[in-house]
Short mmCIF file of C-alpha atoms and ligand atoms in Angstrom, two decimals:
data_model
loop_
_atom_site.label_atom_id
_atom_site.label_comp_id
_atom_site.label_asym_id
_atom_site.label_seq_id
_atom_site.Cartn_x
_atom_site.Cartn_y
_atom_site.Cartn_z
CA UNK A 1 -6.71 -71.98 -174.94
CA UNK A 2 -3.54 -71.91 -172.89
CA UNK A 3 -3.54 -71.00 -169.22
CA UNK A 4 -2.25 -67.40 -170.07
CA UNK A 5 -5.23 -66.75 -172.47
CA UNK A 6 -7.59 -67.93 -169.94
CA UNK A 7 -6.87 -64.93 -167.72
CA UNK A 8 -9.50 -62.70 -169.28
CA UNK A 9 -10.36 -59.15 -168.03
CA UNK A 10 -13.48 -60.40 -166.82
CA UNK A 11 -11.89 -63.09 -164.93
CA UNK A 12 -9.44 -60.65 -163.22
CA UNK A 13 -12.34 -58.39 -162.30
CA UNK A 14 -14.36 -61.43 -160.85
CA UNK A 15 -11.30 -62.53 -158.86
CA UNK A 16 -11.07 -59.05 -157.52
CA UNK A 17 -14.71 -58.92 -156.58
CA UNK A 18 -14.55 -62.13 -154.81
CA UNK A 19 -11.43 -61.21 -152.80
CA UNK A 20 -12.89 -57.84 -151.86
CA UNK A 21 -16.07 -59.43 -150.64
CA UNK A 22 -14.29 -62.02 -148.62
CA UNK A 23 -12.23 -59.40 -147.13
CA UNK A 24 -15.04 -57.03 -146.21
CA UNK A 25 -17.25 -59.80 -144.82
CA UNK A 26 -14.50 -61.09 -142.62
CA UNK A 27 -13.65 -57.56 -141.45
CA UNK A 28 -17.36 -57.09 -140.29
CA UNK A 29 -17.09 -60.58 -138.52
CA UNK A 30 -13.91 -59.36 -136.79
CA UNK A 31 -15.86 -56.26 -135.61
CA UNK A 32 -18.97 -58.20 -134.28
CA UNK A 33 -17.01 -61.12 -132.88
CA UNK A 34 -16.34 -59.46 -129.63
CA UNK A 35 -20.02 -58.86 -129.05
CA UNK A 36 -20.04 -62.57 -128.00
CA UNK A 37 -23.09 -63.29 -129.91
CA UNK A 38 -21.26 -65.58 -132.38
CA UNK A 39 -20.48 -68.35 -129.95
CA UNK A 40 -18.43 -70.66 -132.27
CA UNK A 41 -14.68 -70.69 -132.53
CA UNK A 42 -13.99 -68.59 -135.68
CA UNK A 43 -10.82 -68.72 -137.75
CA UNK A 44 -10.52 -65.82 -140.03
CA UNK A 45 -8.87 -65.86 -143.54
CA UNK A 46 -7.88 -62.24 -143.88
CA UNK A 47 -4.57 -62.24 -145.87
CA UNK A 48 -5.22 -65.60 -147.60
CA UNK A 49 -8.08 -64.50 -149.90
CA UNK A 50 -6.33 -65.13 -153.22
CA UNK A 51 -5.92 -68.93 -152.57
CA UNK A 52 -9.64 -69.51 -152.30
CA UNK A 53 -10.65 -67.22 -155.11
CA UNK A 54 -7.97 -68.68 -157.48
CA UNK A 55 -8.74 -72.15 -156.76
CA UNK A 56 -12.54 -71.91 -156.94
CA UNK A 57 -12.62 -69.79 -160.23
CA UNK A 58 -11.54 -73.01 -161.90
CA UNK A 59 -14.36 -75.12 -160.65
CA UNK A 60 -17.64 -76.07 -162.20
CA UNK A 61 -20.83 -77.42 -161.02
CA UNK A 62 -20.43 -80.98 -159.85
CA UNK A 63 -17.07 -80.53 -158.69
CA UNK A 64 -16.42 -81.15 -155.10
CA UNK A 65 -14.32 -79.28 -152.39
CA UNK A 66 -13.21 -80.33 -148.94
CA UNK A 67 -11.74 -77.67 -146.64
CA UNK A 68 -10.63 -76.98 -143.23
CA UNK A 69 -12.16 -74.85 -140.37
CA UNK A 70 -10.75 -71.78 -141.82
CA UNK A 71 -13.19 -71.87 -144.75
CA UNK A 72 -15.18 -68.60 -145.05
CA UNK A 73 -13.08 -67.77 -148.17
CA UNK A 74 -13.85 -71.12 -149.89
CA UNK A 75 -17.54 -71.08 -148.97
CA UNK A 76 -17.86 -67.55 -150.45
CA UNK A 77 -15.61 -68.12 -153.41
CA UNK A 78 -17.67 -71.21 -154.52
CA UNK A 79 -21.08 -69.17 -154.21
CA UNK A 80 -22.34 -70.20 -150.73
CA UNK A 81 -25.06 -68.12 -149.57
CA UNK A 82 -23.92 -65.31 -147.25
CA UNK A 83 -27.23 -65.19 -145.10
CA UNK A 84 -26.86 -68.98 -144.50
CA UNK A 85 -23.16 -68.34 -143.43
CA UNK A 86 -23.85 -65.63 -141.14
CA UNK A 87 -26.70 -67.34 -139.47
CA UNK A 88 -24.38 -70.37 -139.07
CA UNK A 89 -21.97 -68.26 -137.25
CA UNK A 90 -24.70 -66.97 -135.00
CA UNK A 91 -25.81 -70.64 -134.32
CA UNK A 92 -29.34 -70.04 -135.96
CA UNK A 93 -31.74 -72.46 -137.58
CA UNK A 94 -31.36 -70.80 -140.88
CA UNK A 95 -27.51 -71.48 -140.87
CA UNK A 96 -25.94 -73.75 -143.63
CA UNK A 97 -25.79 -76.64 -141.20
CA UNK A 98 -28.93 -75.47 -139.32
CA UNK A 99 -26.92 -73.73 -136.61
CA UNK A 100 -25.15 -76.88 -135.43
CA UNK A 101 -21.71 -76.72 -136.97
CA UNK A 102 -20.73 -73.08 -136.64
CA UNK A 103 -17.97 -71.33 -138.55
CA UNK A 104 -15.66 -74.62 -138.54
CA UNK A 105 -18.24 -76.78 -140.24
CA UNK A 106 -19.55 -74.74 -143.24
CA UNK A 107 -21.04 -76.66 -146.04
CA UNK A 108 -22.66 -75.56 -149.34
CA UNK A 109 -23.42 -78.79 -150.90
CA UNK A 110 -25.19 -77.28 -153.87
CA UNK A 111 -22.21 -75.28 -154.69
CA UNK A 112 -19.61 -78.20 -154.24
CA UNK A 113 -18.45 -77.38 -150.58
CA UNK A 114 -19.10 -80.85 -149.24
CA UNK A 115 -17.19 -80.80 -145.97
CA UNK A 116 -15.08 -78.45 -143.91
CA UNK A 117 -13.83 -79.55 -140.61
CA UNK A 118 -12.09 -79.08 -137.30
CA UNK A 119 -10.01 -82.08 -137.65
CA UNK A 120 -6.59 -81.07 -139.11
CA UNK A 121 -5.95 -83.08 -142.11
CA UNK A 122 -9.53 -84.83 -141.99
CA UNK A 123 -10.89 -83.83 -144.99
CA UNK A 124 -7.92 -84.83 -147.39
CA UNK A 125 -8.88 -88.32 -147.71
CA UNK A 126 -12.32 -87.32 -148.29
CA UNK A 127 -11.25 -85.60 -151.52
CA UNK A 128 -9.53 -88.74 -152.46
CA UNK A 129 -12.64 -90.79 -151.77
CA UNK A 130 -14.70 -88.23 -153.91
CA UNK A 131 -12.11 -88.66 -156.61
CA UNK A 132 -12.46 -92.38 -156.65
CA UNK A 133 -16.18 -92.02 -156.83
CA UNK A 134 -15.90 -89.78 -160.10
CA UNK A 135 -13.60 -92.28 -161.42
CA UNK A 136 -15.94 -95.18 -160.97
CA UNK A 137 -18.62 -92.91 -162.65
CA UNK A 138 -16.40 -92.20 -165.46
CA UNK A 139 -17.33 -88.42 -164.96
CA UNK A 140 -14.91 -85.49 -165.63
CA UNK A 141 -15.52 -83.90 -162.30
CA UNK A 142 -12.68 -83.23 -159.80
CA UNK A 143 -12.32 -83.22 -156.17
CA UNK A 144 -10.39 -80.58 -154.39
CA UNK A 145 -8.76 -80.88 -150.95
CA UNK A 146 -7.69 -77.62 -149.51
CA UNK A 147 -5.55 -77.86 -146.23
CA UNK A 148 -2.98 -75.94 -144.28
CA UNK A 149 0.81 -76.61 -143.82
CA UNK A 150 -0.17 -78.27 -140.57
CA UNK A 151 -2.47 -80.69 -142.54
CA UNK A 152 0.80 -82.05 -144.32
CA UNK A 153 1.98 -83.28 -140.95
CA UNK A 154 -0.76 -85.84 -140.67
CA UNK A 155 -0.26 -89.41 -141.89
CA UNK A 156 -3.59 -88.96 -144.13
CA UNK A 157 -1.86 -86.40 -146.31
CA UNK A 158 0.54 -89.11 -147.41
CA UNK A 159 -1.87 -91.94 -147.61
CA UNK A 160 -4.15 -89.76 -149.70
CA UNK A 161 -1.44 -88.50 -152.18
CA UNK A 162 -0.36 -91.99 -152.62
CA UNK A 163 -3.71 -93.51 -153.24
CA UNK A 164 -4.86 -90.75 -155.56
CA UNK A 165 -1.75 -90.95 -157.76
CA UNK A 166 -1.81 -94.94 -157.62
CA UNK A 167 -5.39 -94.81 -158.92
CA UNK A 168 -4.73 -91.67 -161.12
CA UNK A 169 -7.75 -90.04 -159.32
CA UNK A 170 -9.00 -86.71 -160.49
CA UNK A 171 -8.02 -84.79 -157.32
CA UNK A 172 -6.20 -81.63 -156.76
CA UNK A 173 -4.36 -81.07 -153.34
CA UNK A 174 -4.05 -77.47 -152.38
CA UNK A 175 -1.81 -76.65 -149.44
CA UNK A 176 -2.25 -73.26 -147.98
CA UNK A 177 1.00 -72.81 -146.39
CA UNK A 178 0.61 -69.76 -144.14
CA UNK A 179 3.68 -70.84 -142.30
CA UNK A 180 2.09 -71.37 -138.89
CA UNK A 181 0.03 -74.19 -137.11
CA UNK A 182 -1.50 -72.10 -134.31
CA UNK A 183 1.62 -70.54 -132.71
CA UNK A 184 4.28 -72.78 -134.07
CA UNK A 185 6.35 -71.65 -137.04
CA UNK A 186 6.93 -74.09 -139.95
CA UNK A 187 10.62 -74.11 -139.28
CA UNK A 188 10.00 -75.44 -135.93
CA UNK A 189 7.85 -78.32 -137.03
CA UNK A 190 9.28 -79.57 -140.31
CA UNK A 191 12.80 -80.67 -141.13
CA UNK A 192 12.62 -79.23 -144.77
CA UNK A 193 10.72 -76.48 -146.41
CA UNK A 194 9.65 -78.57 -149.36
CA UNK A 195 5.92 -79.18 -149.13
CA UNK A 196 5.45 -79.04 -152.98
CA UNK A 197 8.38 -81.34 -153.57
CA UNK A 198 6.58 -84.07 -151.68
CA UNK A 199 4.34 -84.60 -154.63
CA UNK A 200 7.34 -86.02 -156.52
CA UNK A 201 7.51 -88.86 -153.91
CA UNK A 202 4.11 -89.80 -155.02
CA UNK A 203 4.68 -89.66 -158.68
CA UNK A 204 2.63 -86.50 -159.26
CA UNK A 205 3.36 -82.81 -160.44
CA UNK A 206 3.91 -80.46 -157.48
CA UNK A 207 4.28 -76.71 -157.61
CA UNK A 208 4.85 -73.78 -155.44
CA UNK A 209 3.22 -70.58 -156.01
CA UNK A 210 2.63 -67.10 -154.57
CA UNK A 211 -0.46 -67.61 -152.71
CA UNK A 212 -1.00 -63.94 -152.35
CA UNK A 213 -1.18 -63.59 -156.20
CA UNK A 214 -4.68 -64.64 -157.43
CA UNK A 215 -3.56 -65.06 -160.94
CA UNK A 216 -0.65 -67.16 -160.16
CA UNK A 217 -2.87 -69.49 -157.97
CA UNK A 218 -5.56 -69.46 -160.71
CA UNK A 219 -3.07 -70.57 -163.46
CA UNK A 220 -1.64 -73.37 -161.30
CA UNK A 221 -5.05 -74.65 -160.40
CA UNK A 222 -6.07 -74.38 -164.01
CA UNK A 223 -3.29 -76.70 -165.10
CA UNK A 224 -4.08 -79.21 -162.30
CA UNK A 225 -7.75 -79.43 -162.92
CA UNK A 226 -7.22 -79.78 -166.71
CA UNK A 227 -4.75 -82.73 -165.88
CA UNK A 228 -7.35 -84.26 -163.57
CA UNK A 229 -10.31 -83.92 -165.90
CA UNK A 230 -8.36 -85.58 -168.78
CA UNK A 231 -7.54 -88.67 -166.39
CA UNK A 232 -3.91 -88.00 -166.00
CA UNK A 233 -4.29 -87.92 -162.21
CA UNK A 234 -3.68 -85.77 -159.15
CA UNK A 235 -1.35 -82.62 -158.49
CA UNK A 236 -0.17 -80.82 -155.42
CA UNK A 237 -0.20 -76.96 -155.22
CA UNK A 238 1.73 -75.20 -152.38
CA UNK A 239 0.25 -71.65 -152.05
CA UNK A 240 2.55 -69.36 -149.77
CA UNK A 241 0.59 -66.92 -147.80
CA UNK A 242 -0.16 -65.60 -144.42
CA UNK A 243 -2.88 -65.15 -141.98
CA UNK A 244 -3.08 -61.47 -140.63
CA UNK A 245 -4.86 -62.15 -137.31
CA UNK A 246 -4.62 -64.59 -134.61
CA UNK A 247 -5.15 -68.36 -135.12
CA UNK A 248 -8.72 -68.28 -133.89
CA UNK A 249 -10.68 -65.15 -133.05
CA UNK A 250 -10.72 -61.60 -134.15
CA UNK A 251 -7.56 -60.22 -132.41
CA UNK A 252 -3.96 -59.66 -133.59
CA UNK A 253 -1.43 -62.39 -133.22
CA UNK A 254 0.70 -61.17 -130.40
CA UNK A 255 3.04 -64.17 -130.56
CA UNK A 256 4.53 -63.36 -133.84
CA UNK A 257 7.08 -60.83 -135.07
CA UNK A 258 5.31 -57.60 -136.06
CA UNK A 259 7.86 -57.03 -138.79
CA UNK A 260 7.00 -60.29 -140.41
CA UNK A 261 3.32 -59.40 -140.35
CA UNK A 262 3.94 -56.00 -141.83
CA UNK A 263 5.96 -57.64 -144.72
CA UNK A 264 2.97 -59.70 -145.64
CA UNK A 265 0.52 -56.79 -145.18
CA UNK A 266 2.59 -54.77 -147.75
CA UNK A 267 1.93 -57.66 -150.14
CA UNK A 268 -1.89 -57.74 -149.58
CA UNK A 269 -3.53 -59.94 -152.03
CA UNK A 270 -6.60 -57.64 -152.49
CA UNK A 271 -4.62 -54.46 -152.97
CA UNK A 272 -1.99 -56.25 -155.16
CA UNK A 273 -4.84 -57.24 -157.65
CA UNK A 274 -6.52 -53.95 -157.27
CA UNK A 275 -3.38 -52.09 -158.24
CA UNK A 276 -2.82 -54.31 -161.20
CA UNK A 277 -6.41 -53.81 -162.52
CA UNK A 278 -6.31 -50.08 -162.09
CA UNK A 279 -2.94 -49.94 -163.82
CA UNK A 280 -4.31 -52.01 -166.72
CA UNK A 281 -7.42 -49.75 -166.90
CA UNK A 282 -9.69 -52.42 -165.92
CA UNK A 283 -10.96 -50.79 -162.78
CA UNK A 284 -11.68 -47.29 -161.82
CA UNK A 285 -11.90 -45.82 -158.35
CA UNK A 286 -15.57 -45.43 -159.03
CA UNK A 287 -15.92 -49.03 -159.74
CA UNK A 288 -14.16 -49.93 -156.63
CA UNK A 289 -16.21 -47.70 -154.55
CA UNK A 290 -19.40 -49.37 -156.09
CA UNK A 291 -18.38 -52.68 -155.35
CA UNK A 292 -17.53 -51.97 -151.70
CA UNK A 293 -20.95 -50.38 -151.28
CA UNK A 294 -22.70 -53.41 -152.83
CA UNK A 295 -20.98 -55.83 -150.63
CA UNK A 296 -21.46 -53.58 -147.47
CA UNK A 297 -25.13 -53.56 -148.14
CA UNK A 298 -25.10 -57.26 -148.56
CA UNK A 299 -23.34 -57.56 -145.20
CA UNK A 300 -25.72 -55.55 -143.47
CA UNK A 301 -28.63 -57.45 -144.66
CA UNK A 302 -27.01 -60.78 -143.74
CA UNK A 303 -26.17 -59.79 -140.09
CA UNK A 304 -29.83 -58.52 -139.73
CA UNK A 305 -31.08 -61.87 -141.07
CA UNK A 306 -28.74 -63.78 -138.83
CA UNK A 307 -29.46 -61.88 -135.64
CA UNK A 308 -33.27 -62.15 -136.34
CA UNK A 309 -33.25 -65.87 -137.18
CA UNK A 310 -34.51 -68.27 -134.70
CA UNK A 311 -32.23 -70.73 -132.70
CA UNK A 312 -32.87 -74.47 -133.53
CA UNK A 313 -35.59 -75.86 -131.32
CA UNK A 314 -34.67 -78.11 -128.43
CA UNK A 315 -36.38 -81.15 -130.10
CA UNK A 316 -34.16 -80.65 -133.16
CA UNK A 317 -31.03 -81.28 -131.15
CA UNK A 318 -30.26 -84.70 -132.50
CA UNK A 319 -31.59 -84.26 -136.03
CA UNK A 320 -28.95 -84.33 -138.74
CA UNK A 321 -25.98 -85.13 -136.26
CA UNK A 322 -24.25 -88.46 -135.81
CA UNK A 323 -25.51 -89.82 -132.47
CA UNK A 324 -24.26 -93.35 -131.98
C1 TPP B 1 -5.97 -83.87 -136.00
C2 TPP B 1 -5.85 -82.71 -135.14
N1 TPP B 1 -4.71 -82.45 -134.47
C3 TPP B 1 -4.61 -81.25 -133.80
C4 TPP B 1 -5.65 -80.31 -133.80
C5 TPP B 1 -5.39 -78.99 -133.03
N2 TPP B 1 -5.24 -77.92 -133.99
C6 TPP B 1 -6.19 -77.08 -134.43
S1 TPP B 1 -5.72 -76.09 -135.63
C7 TPP B 1 -4.25 -76.56 -135.64
C8 TPP B 1 -3.14 -75.98 -136.59
C9 TPP B 1 -3.32 -76.40 -138.08
O1 TPP B 1 -2.52 -75.61 -138.81
P1 TPP B 1 -2.60 -75.58 -140.36
O2 TPP B 1 -3.03 -76.85 -140.88
O3 TPP B 1 -1.36 -74.90 -140.81
O4 TPP B 1 -3.85 -74.58 -140.63
P2 TPP B 1 -4.15 -73.11 -140.40
O5 TPP B 1 -4.87 -72.80 -138.97
O6 TPP B 1 -2.77 -72.47 -140.40
O7 TPP B 1 -5.03 -72.59 -141.55
C10 TPP B 1 -3.98 -77.67 -134.67
C11 TPP B 1 -2.79 -78.45 -134.64
C12 TPP B 1 -6.75 -80.57 -134.53
N3 TPP B 1 -7.79 -79.59 -134.63
N4 TPP B 1 -6.83 -81.68 -135.12
MG1 MG B 2 -1.07 -73.06 -141.29
#
């Protein structure tokens, strides 16, 4: 089956449901964040949902994923438990890292999300390491690194691409190029707008896709995953997208040109796919209404679970953390 055939009506509907769910959960977090009960720095993903959804829809049990601190979308796309995510944001014992990692260190090991980290670029070599482990085990599993445009400015990006290509490791490197590292635009940080082309320096395929188009992301990822599974080595995918809110926190980003934001809001990944599915007769207004109601009920329950859960006990302070 080729990549086009793989985009079935069910896949499209699932991608839409995943993205809608991420969007509504994050919109709720943005509303609740100013209450100051979530005490961890929180980096929202609103505007970038198509990347996580399109990437994760290609993965299977046993594949591993390594992300950044902006990982709610990855966690949810992989099937991470919503209660455990909300509890983690509230610093509770029932959170996915028992309340010790917060939003920046989400994990869902059973679903394949092995590490997300505040260290820019820090998880890129972990994916190369996981790819090496799978190669040694002779499995057909893949490891995925998801990182920002800022992550490509770290030395480990280059080292990891080189090593993974040299050893033909089953790794997919996914760059979410949202054009900003905190407040600084890409053009003020990098000499050339060519992230995907850097793959060629490391003898692997590199492609650039519209990161607001879940189907485009899906197709590119599918090709890269198939290549990795058949032992042909790694690939790099650059997904061009945009975050709608400030770098960290739930307010708007007052440092950016409002017209630039408006242009990207007009290309909203959730609405774009919704229009397409309605036009194709795959989704009715009633379906959309029902999906929203289902997610909203889930969110209410997860927030209640998080708020009612206990904090970790003082004697648990050093359990499960690296304490030299
Ligand atoms: C090694 C390292 N250097 C610097 C920082 C400070 N820092 C935090 S977020 C960030 C920007 C990263 O931008 P990008 O990789 O594009 O991710 P985005 O926030 O856009 O998703 C920087 C420089 C850090 N956390 N880690
Ligand atoms: Mg960025």
